[in-house]
């Protein structure tokens, strides 16, 4: 029965590897060494998540690369369509992406049996990173409403692309769809997406980027 | 007295941050997901080293970014002058770079007081990564002498650039030069470089890339 969880662990695993890659690239946008190091640490944390998920996949007899492969194109497309143009966009993207991912992990974990539940809950993002992003974005936008509007629009674009690519991913992977439907008696994947979008909107308001 | 160690920790700290960055970029050269993940894990390990060194710098009252700044140009130049063109070159570079760094760490640590000695020894690279690189390079070159020659040349170029940039770094930072001279009664920095070069040559022979 545990093998049913392989596609789910696979998509989370590839998500972590890709987040690593994107945060590492985004570190080049940092305006100074201190911030570059902070974004690099954020990237490295994704590989800790990756390793935990890959270990569990191997335990289940699945090669991580095989479990990840079906999801590479859709997740690559999300990142290719949301390349940050500057440091603040990269921070908003990291914050939005990590938060949506965490909401998703928590929802999904609730429906899993042990040990998979604990594996998924263990890869939630460190609050420290979210605080770093929020502090930086708040400081930059406090007195600059034009910047705040631009980043608010960026946040909406990120969420829109995330929902679009997540939907495409689930459509293209029936086993993932079944898994999510099984554990989401309250409406399956579509209801899950709505909850994630609502939480995202609340978060954008909190960071001062509602629009 | 501990503050004298700040430039040394600073150069190691920036070296780790930059190695992270380069391994992360090199992961794009990987021919498949499994190898891409392996190089990404190698990158992430550098940030563990970075964090340990940065913590110690803060303990000594030094901002890591200030301690790193004097060494950024020279180390950036080393990496800019040794960009791998393919996956195997990236592996040889990781192997050569990590090994020379470890030899250097061990030499330097021997002359340090605690707790700095332990901090530096704790950032030695994981053997697992060296074994991965050696296995991949050996498998690829075993039946391909042209490739072996090219990679042997590449290894010499890496060592040459490393020595050149290390020398420039030490010349430009008198405090680092003094620190190394103090703890190297057997000839100071130049003798250290010779020992590192000899160990490098032995290693290249071991990996099957002597020329």
Short mmCIF file of C-alpha atoms in Angstrom, two decimals:
data_model
loop_
_atom_site.label_atom_id
_atom_site.label_comp_id
_atom_site.label_asym_id
_atom_site.label_seq_id
_atom_site.Cartn_x
_atom_site.Cartn_y
_atom_site.Cartn_z
CA UNK A 1 0.00 0.00 0.00
CA UNK A 2 2.94 2.31 0.72
CA UNK A 3 3.97 2.15 -2.94
CA UNK A 4 0.93 4.30 -3.82
CA UNK A 5 2.73 7.17 -2.16
CA UNK A 6 5.67 6.96 -4.59
CA UNK A 7 4.33 9.51 -7.12
CA UNK A 8 3.59 11.95 -4.31
CA UNK A 9 7.08 11.57 -2.80
CA UNK A 10 8.46 11.84 -6.33
CA UNK A 11 6.84 15.18 -7.04
CA UNK A 12 7.89 16.57 -3.65
CA UNK A 13 11.41 15.27 -4.24
CA UNK A 14 11.73 16.94 -7.63
CA UNK A 15 10.17 20.09 -6.21
CA UNK A 16 12.92 20.25 -3.58
CA UNK A 17 15.69 19.62 -6.14
CA UNK A 18 14.31 22.33 -8.41
CA UNK A 19 13.80 24.79 -5.55
CA UNK A 20 17.45 24.23 -4.64
CA UNK A 21 18.47 25.00 -8.20
CA UNK A 22 16.34 28.13 -8.42
CA UNK A 23 17.36 29.55 -5.05
CA UNK A 24 21.01 28.92 -5.96
CA UNK A 25 20.54 30.87 -9.20
CA UNK A 26 18.60 33.61 -7.36
CA UNK A 27 21.53 34.08 -4.96
CA UNK A 28 23.22 35.85 -7.91
CA UNK A 29 20.56 38.56 -7.68
CA UNK A 30 21.52 39.42 -4.09
CA UNK A 31 22.81 42.97 -3.67
CA UNK A 32 25.54 41.99 -1.18
CA UNK A 33 27.44 39.05 0.29
CA UNK A 34 25.26 38.78 3.40
CA UNK A 35 22.08 38.42 1.38
CA UNK A 36 23.75 36.14 -1.16
CA UNK A 37 24.73 33.83 1.71
CA UNK A 38 21.18 33.92 3.12
CA UNK A 39 19.67 32.86 -0.23
CA UNK A 40 22.35 30.18 -0.63
CA UNK A 41 21.44 28.78 2.80
CA UNK A 42 17.82 28.70 1.71
CA UNK A 43 18.88 26.69 -1.34
CA UNK A 44 20.94 24.24 0.71
CA UNK A 45 17.99 23.59 3.04
CA UNK A 46 16.06 22.25 0.03
CA UNK A 47 18.67 19.53 -0.40
CA UNK A 48 18.07 18.38 3.18
CA UNK A 49 14.42 17.95 2.20
CA UNK A 50 15.46 16.25 -1.02
CA UNK A 51 17.65 13.76 0.86
CA UNK A 52 14.88 12.82 3.31
CA UNK A 53 12.39 12.22 0.49
CA UNK A 54 14.93 10.34 -1.65
CA UNK A 55 15.83 8.10 1.32
CA UNK A 56 12.17 7.23 1.84
CA UNK A 57 11.72 6.49 -1.88
CA UNK A 58 14.69 4.12 -1.80
CA UNK A 59 13.22 2.44 1.29
CA UNK A 60 10.07 1.83 -0.77
CA UNK A 61 12.20 0.28 -3.51
CA UNK A 62 11.83 3.21 -5.89
CA UNK A 63 14.79 4.98 -7.50
CA UNK A 64 14.33 8.68 -6.72
CA UNK A 65 15.19 9.65 -10.32
CA UNK A 66 12.44 7.37 -11.67
CA UNK A 67 9.91 8.71 -9.17
CA UNK A 68 10.83 12.30 -10.02
CA UNK A 69 11.00 12.00 -13.82
CA UNK A 70 7.24 12.22 -14.59
CA UNK A 71 7.02 15.62 -12.88
CA UNK A 72 10.12 17.31 -14.26
CA UNK A 73 8.55 18.99 -17.29
CA UNK A 74 5.61 20.58 -15.46
CA UNK A 75 7.69 21.83 -12.54
CA UNK A 76 10.43 23.12 -14.86
CA UNK A 77 7.73 25.00 -16.75
CA UNK A 78 6.51 26.68 -13.55
CA UNK A 79 9.98 27.96 -12.77
CA UNK A 80 10.76 28.92 -16.37
CA UNK A 81 7.57 31.01 -16.45
CA UNK A 82 8.37 32.74 -13.15
CA UNK A 83 12.00 33.79 -13.36
CA UNK A 84 12.63 36.64 -10.90
CA UNK A 85 14.08 39.74 -12.54
CA UNK A 86 15.56 41.15 -9.36
CA UNK A 87 16.37 40.39 -5.74
CA UNK A 88 12.98 41.36 -4.31
CA UNK A 89 11.10 39.30 -6.88
CA UNK A 90 13.29 36.34 -5.94
CA UNK A 91 12.44 36.82 -2.27
CA UNK A 92 8.71 37.07 -2.94
CA UNK A 93 8.96 33.96 -5.08
CA UNK A 94 10.83 32.04 -2.39
CA UNK A 95 8.35 33.15 0.26
CA UNK A 96 5.26 32.42 -1.83
CA UNK A 97 6.61 29.16 -3.18
CA UNK A 98 7.81 27.80 0.15
CA UNK A 99 4.56 28.79 1.86
CA UNK A 100 2.30 27.21 -0.75
CA UNK A 101 4.50 24.12 -0.68
CA UNK A 102 4.24 23.92 3.11
CA UNK A 103 0.44 24.28 3.05
CA UNK A 104 0.33 21.53 0.48
CA UNK A 105 2.66 19.28 2.49
CA UNK A 106 0.54 19.72 5.63
CA UNK A 107 -2.70 18.88 3.79
CA UNK A 108 -1.18 15.87 2.11
CA UNK A 109 0.59 14.62 5.24
CA UNK A 110 -2.70 14.55 7.13
CA UNK A 111 -3.96 11.83 4.80
CA UNK A 112 -0.82 9.68 4.86
CA UNK A 113 0.01 6.72 7.08
CA UNK A 114 3.26 6.61 9.05
CA UNK A 115 6.16 6.77 8.34
CA UNK A 116 5.27 8.79 5.24
CA UNK A 117 3.36 11.36 7.24
CA UNK A 118 6.42 12.15 9.35
CA UNK A 119 8.70 12.19 6.31
CA UNK A 120 6.51 14.80 4.61
CA UNK A 121 6.04 16.90 7.77
CA UNK A 122 9.80 16.90 8.31
CA UNK A 123 10.38 18.74 5.04
CA UNK A 124 8.40 21.84 6.00
CA UNK A 125 10.45 25.01 5.49
CA UNK A 126 12.31 26.74 8.28
CA UNK A 127 10.41 29.81 9.58
CA UNK A 128 13.72 31.63 9.68
CA UNK A 129 13.76 31.81 5.88
CA UNK A 130 10.22 33.15 5.66
CA UNK A 131 11.05 35.78 8.26
CA UNK A 132 14.11 36.83 6.29
CA UNK A 133 12.06 37.27 3.11
CA UNK A 134 9.23 39.11 4.88
CA UNK A 135 11.63 41.51 6.63
CA UNK A 136 13.45 42.34 3.41
CA UNK A 137 10.29 42.84 1.35
CA UNK A 138 8.55 44.91 4.02
CA UNK A 139 11.57 47.18 4.45
CA UNK A 140 11.82 47.78 0.70
CA UNK A 141 8.11 48.37 0.05
CA UNK A 142 7.15 50.36 3.15
CA UNK A 143 7.85 53.71 1.53
CA UNK A 144 7.58 52.70 -2.12
CA UNK A 145 4.00 52.06 -3.24
CA UNK A 146 5.02 51.60 -6.89
CA UNK A 147 7.35 48.77 -5.90
CA UNK A 148 4.66 47.33 -3.61
CA UNK A 149 2.19 47.24 -6.53
CA UNK A 150 4.68 45.61 -8.83
CA UNK A 151 5.52 42.92 -6.26
CA UNK A 152 1.83 42.38 -5.49
CA UNK A 153 1.24 41.73 -9.18
CA UNK A 154 4.26 39.41 -9.17
CA UNK A 155 2.79 37.50 -6.21
CA UNK A 156 -0.47 37.01 -8.09
CA UNK A 157 1.38 35.85 -11.16
CA UNK A 158 3.32 33.31 -9.07
CA UNK A 159 0.17 31.92 -7.49
CA UNK A 160 -1.58 31.76 -10.86
CA UNK A 161 1.30 29.89 -12.47
CA UNK A 162 1.59 27.57 -9.47
CA UNK A 163 -2.09 26.63 -9.65
CA UNK A 164 -1.94 26.20 -13.42
CA UNK A 165 1.11 23.95 -13.38
CA UNK A 166 -0.08 21.97 -10.35
CA UNK A 167 -3.37 21.32 -12.14
CA UNK A 168 -1.55 20.22 -15.29
CA UNK A 169 0.69 17.97 -13.19
CA UNK A 170 -2.22 16.25 -11.50
CA UNK A 171 -4.14 15.91 -14.78
CA UNK A 172 -1.14 14.24 -16.40
CA UNK A 173 -0.57 11.83 -13.50
CA UNK A 174 -3.71 9.81 -12.73
CA UNK A 175 -2.05 8.01 -9.82
CA UNK A 176 -1.34 11.32 -8.12
CA UNK A 177 -4.91 12.44 -8.77
CA UNK A 178 -6.29 9.27 -7.19
CA UNK A 179 -4.03 9.61 -4.17
CA UNK A 180 -5.15 13.20 -3.58
CA UNK A 181 -8.82 12.35 -4.14
CA UNK A 182 -8.60 9.46 -1.67
CA UNK A 183 -7.35 11.62 1.10
CA UNK A 184 -9.39 14.70 0.33
CA UNK A 185 -12.97 13.67 0.95
CA UNK A 186 -13.85 17.36 1.05
CA UNK A 187 -13.68 17.83 -2.68
CA UNK A 188 -10.38 16.37 -3.89
CA UNK A 189 -7.75 18.34 -5.73
CA UNK A 190 -9.87 21.31 -6.79
CA UNK A 191 -10.95 22.06 -3.21
CA UNK A 192 -7.34 21.72 -2.09
CA UNK A 193 -6.25 24.27 -4.70
CA UNK A 194 -8.93 26.70 -3.49
CA UNK A 195 -7.75 26.42 0.09
CA UNK A 196 -4.14 26.98 -0.98
CA UNK A 197 -5.15 30.05 -3.01
CA UNK A 198 -7.08 31.53 -0.05
CA UNK A 199 -4.13 31.00 2.28
CA UNK A 200 -1.86 32.62 -0.32
CA UNK A 201 -4.08 35.72 -0.50
CA UNK A 202 -4.02 36.04 3.31
CA UNK A 203 -0.26 35.78 3.28
CA UNK A 204 0.18 38.44 0.62
CA UNK A 205 -1.94 40.80 2.73
CA UNK A 206 0.24 40.00 5.72
CA UNK A 207 3.44 40.85 3.86
CA UNK A 208 1.85 44.13 2.74
CA UNK A 209 1.38 43.12 -0.90
CA UNK A 210 -2.38 42.86 -1.27
CA UNK A 211 -3.93 44.36 -4.37
CA UNK B 1 44.67 36.36 19.89
CA UNK B 2 41.77 34.52 18.28
CA UNK B 3 40.99 37.56 16.10
CA UNK B 4 44.15 36.85 14.06
CA UNK B 5 42.33 33.85 12.69
CA UNK B 6 39.55 36.00 11.17
CA UNK B 7 41.16 36.40 7.72
CA UNK B 8 41.76 32.65 7.53
CA UNK B 9 38.18 31.82 8.50
CA UNK B 10 37.06 34.52 6.07
CA UNK B 11 38.83 32.98 3.09
CA UNK B 12 37.58 29.48 3.97
CA UNK B 13 34.07 30.86 4.42
CA UNK B 14 34.04 32.55 1.02
CA UNK B 15 35.60 29.46 -0.50
CA UNK B 16 32.69 27.38 0.77
CA UNK B 17 30.08 29.88 -0.48
CA UNK B 18 31.71 29.98 -3.89
CA UNK B 19 32.10 26.20 -4.09
CA UNK B 20 28.37 25.94 -3.33
CA UNK B 21 27.64 28.33 -6.17
CA UNK B 22 29.87 26.52 -8.63
CA UNK B 23 28.67 23.02 -7.79
CA UNK B 24 25.08 24.25 -8.09
CA UNK B 25 25.82 25.62 -11.57
CA UNK B 26 27.73 22.43 -12.49
CA UNK B 27 24.67 20.34 -11.60
CA UNK B 28 23.24 21.64 -14.91
CA UNK B 29 25.97 19.72 -16.73
CA UNK B 30 24.78 16.40 -15.31
CA UNK B 31 23.59 13.93 -17.96
CA UNK B 32 20.67 12.65 -15.86
CA UNK B 33 18.58 13.35 -12.77
CA UNK B 34 20.52 10.98 -10.52
CA UNK B 35 23.82 12.70 -11.24
CA UNK B 36 22.27 16.14 -11.10
CA UNK B 37 21.01 15.31 -7.58
CA UNK B 38 24.45 14.02 -6.56
CA UNK B 39 26.16 17.26 -7.64
CA UNK B 40 23.42 19.30 -5.95
CA UNK B 41 24.05 17.41 -2.69
CA UNK B 42 27.74 18.19 -3.04
CA UNK B 43 26.81 21.88 -3.38
CA UNK B 44 24.55 21.81 -0.33
CA UNK B 45 27.30 20.26 1.80
CA UNK B 46 29.39 23.39 1.18
CA UNK B 47 26.72 25.48 2.88
CA UNK B 48 27.03 23.32 6.00
CA UNK B 49 30.73 24.24 5.99
CA UNK B 50 29.86 27.85 5.31
CA UNK B 51 27.45 27.95 8.28
CA UNK B 52 30.01 26.49 10.71
CA UNK B 53 32.67 29.01 9.64
CA UNK B 54 30.22 31.93 9.67
CA UNK B 55 29.06 30.98 13.18
CA UNK B 56 32.64 30.97 14.43
CA UNK B 57 33.32 34.34 12.79
CA UNK B 58 30.27 35.84 14.53
CA UNK B 59 31.48 34.35 17.82
CA UNK B 60 34.74 36.25 17.27
CA UNK B 61 32.76 39.43 16.70
CA UNK B 62 33.37 39.52 12.95
CA UNK B 63 30.58 39.84 10.38
CA UNK B 64 31.10 36.94 7.94
CA UNK B 65 30.53 39.23 4.94
CA UNK B 66 33.29 41.59 6.12
CA UNK B 67 35.69 38.72 6.74
CA UNK B 68 34.94 37.24 3.31
CA UNK B 69 35.03 40.43 1.25
CA UNK B 70 38.85 40.78 0.85
CA UNK B 71 39.04 37.36 -0.80
CA UNK B 72 36.10 37.52 -3.18
CA UNK B 73 37.95 38.85 -6.24
CA UNK B 74 40.81 36.33 -6.19
CA UNK B 75 38.57 33.32 -5.56
CA UNK B 76 36.03 34.47 -8.16
CA UNK B 77 38.92 34.73 -10.61
CA UNK B 78 39.97 31.13 -9.94
CA UNK B 79 36.50 29.85 -10.70
CA UNK B 80 36.02 32.14 -13.70
CA UNK B 81 39.27 30.82 -15.19
CA UNK B 82 38.30 27.17 -14.62
CA UNK B 83 34.72 26.83 -15.82
CA UNK B 84 34.03 23.17 -16.65
CA UNK B 85 32.79 22.65 -20.18
CA UNK B 86 31.14 19.30 -19.47
CA UNK B 87 30.07 16.93 -16.73
CA UNK B 88 33.38 15.08 -16.40
CA UNK B 89 35.36 18.31 -16.21
CA UNK B 90 33.01 19.44 -13.45
CA UNK B 91 33.63 16.20 -11.53
CA UNK B 92 37.41 16.46 -11.89
CA UNK B 93 37.20 20.06 -10.73
CA UNK B 94 35.09 19.16 -7.70
CA UNK B 95 37.42 16.30 -6.82
CA UNK B 96 40.62 18.29 -7.30
CA UNK B 97 39.25 21.41 -5.62
CA UNK B 98 37.79 19.61 -2.60
CA UNK B 99 40.95 17.53 -2.13
CA UNK B 100 43.33 20.51 -2.30
CA UNK B 101 41.02 22.42 0.04
CA UNK B 102 41.02 19.51 2.51
CA UNK B 103 44.82 19.21 2.44
CA UNK B 104 45.03 22.93 3.07
CA UNK B 105 42.48 22.78 5.92
CA UNK B 106 44.40 19.96 7.61
CA UNK B 107 47.72 21.80 7.39
CA UNK B 108 46.24 25.01 8.65
CA UNK B 109 44.21 23.36 11.42
CA UNK B 110 47.36 21.78 12.85
CA UNK B 111 48.69 25.24 13.66
CA UNK B 112 45.48 26.62 15.19
CA UNK B 113 44.39 26.70 18.83
CA UNK B 114 41.03 25.32 19.89
CA UNK B 115 38.20 25.87 19.14
CA UNK B 116 39.34 27.08 15.71
CA UNK B 117 41.21 23.86 15.02
CA UNK B 118 38.02 21.81 15.46
CA UNK B 119 35.97 24.29 13.43
CA UNK B 120 38.34 23.97 10.48
CA UNK B 121 38.66 20.17 10.77
CA UNK B 122 34.88 19.87 10.84
CA UNK B 123 34.58 21.37 7.37
CA UNK B 124 36.58 18.65 5.61
CA UNK B 125 34.70 17.20 2.66
CA UNK B 126 32.72 14.00 2.84
CA UNK B 127 34.61 11.04 1.32
CA UNK B 128 31.36 9.95 -0.27
CA UNK B 129 31.59 12.85 -2.71
CA UNK B 130 35.18 12.09 -3.67
CA UNK B 131 34.27 8.44 -4.25
CA UNK B 132 31.37 9.48 -6.47
CA UNK B 133 33.66 11.67 -8.61
CA UNK B 134 36.41 9.03 -8.81
CA UNK B 135 33.98 6.28 -9.80
CA UNK B 136 32.40 8.39 -12.55
CA UNK B 137 35.70 9.60 -13.99
CA UNK B 138 37.33 6.16 -13.88
CA UNK B 139 34.36 4.56 -15.63
CA UNK B 140 34.40 7.16 -18.39
CA UNK B 141 38.16 7.19 -19.01
CA UNK B 142 38.96 3.49 -18.65
CA UNK B 143 38.48 2.76 -22.34
CA UNK B 144 38.98 6.25 -23.70
CA UNK B 145 42.61 7.42 -23.64
CA UNK B 146 41.83 10.63 -25.55
CA UNK B 147 39.35 11.63 -22.88
CA UNK B 148 41.82 10.61 -20.17
CA UNK B 149 44.48 12.88 -21.67
CA UNK B 150 42.10 15.80 -21.95
CA UNK B 151 41.00 15.41 -18.33
CA UNK B 152 44.62 15.00 -17.18
CA UNK B 153 45.42 18.32 -18.84
CA UNK B 154 42.35 19.81 -17.22
CA UNK B 155 43.55 18.59 -13.81
CA UNK B 156 46.92 20.26 -14.34
CA UNK B 157 45.24 23.47 -15.40
CA UNK B 158 43.06 23.42 -12.25
CA UNK B 159 46.06 22.91 -9.98
CA UNK B 160 48.03 25.61 -11.78
CA UNK B 161 45.20 28.13 -11.47
CA UNK B 162 44.63 27.16 -7.83
CA UNK B 163 48.27 27.75 -6.94
CA UNK B 164 48.36 31.00 -8.90
CA UNK B 165 45.26 32.45 -7.29
CA UNK B 166 46.18 31.20 -3.82
CA UNK B 167 49.55 32.91 -4.16
CA UNK B 168 47.92 36.14 -5.31
CA UNK B 169 45.46 35.93 -2.40
CA UNK B 170 48.20 35.52 0.17
CA UNK B 171 50.33 38.28 -1.42
CA UNK B 172 47.40 40.68 -1.27
CA UNK B 173 46.55 39.87 2.35
CA UNK B 174 49.57 40.37 4.62
CA UNK B 175 47.67 39.23 7.72
CA UNK B 176 46.95 35.89 6.07
CA UNK B 177 50.58 35.59 5.01
CA UNK B 178 51.74 36.22 8.58
CA UNK B 179 49.31 33.70 9.99
CA UNK B 180 50.50 31.00 7.57
CA UNK B 181 54.16 31.82 8.15
CA UNK B 182 53.69 31.65 11.93
CA UNK B 183 52.33 28.18 11.81
CA UNK B 184 54.49 26.81 9.05
CA UNK B 185 58.00 26.81 10.48
CA UNK B 186 58.95 24.45 7.67
CA UNK B 187 59.08 27.16 5.03
CA UNK B 188 55.84 29.12 5.24
CA UNK B 189 53.41 29.50 2.39
CA UNK B 190 55.69 28.46 -0.48
CA UNK B 191 56.54 25.11 1.16
CA UNK B 192 52.84 24.57 1.87
CA UNK B 193 52.03 25.12 -1.82
CA UNK B 194 54.69 22.59 -2.81
CA UNK B 195 53.25 19.95 -0.50
CA UNK B 196 49.75 20.60 -1.84
CA UNK B 197 50.99 20.30 -5.44
CA UNK B 198 52.75 17.00 -4.69
CA UNK B 199 49.63 15.57 -3.05
CA UNK B 200 47.62 16.72 -6.07
CA UNK B 201 49.95 14.91 -8.48
CA UNK B 202 49.62 11.70 -6.44
CA UNK B 203 45.86 12.01 -6.51
CA UNK B 204 45.70 12.51 -10.25
CA UNK B 205 47.74 9.34 -10.70
CA UNK B 206 45.33 7.53 -8.40
CA UNK B 207 42.31 8.60 -10.41
CA UNK B 208 44.09 7.44 -13.58
CA UNK B 209 44.76 10.91 -14.96
CA UNK B 210 48.54 11.21 -14.73
CA UNK B 211 50.36 12.72 -17.69
#
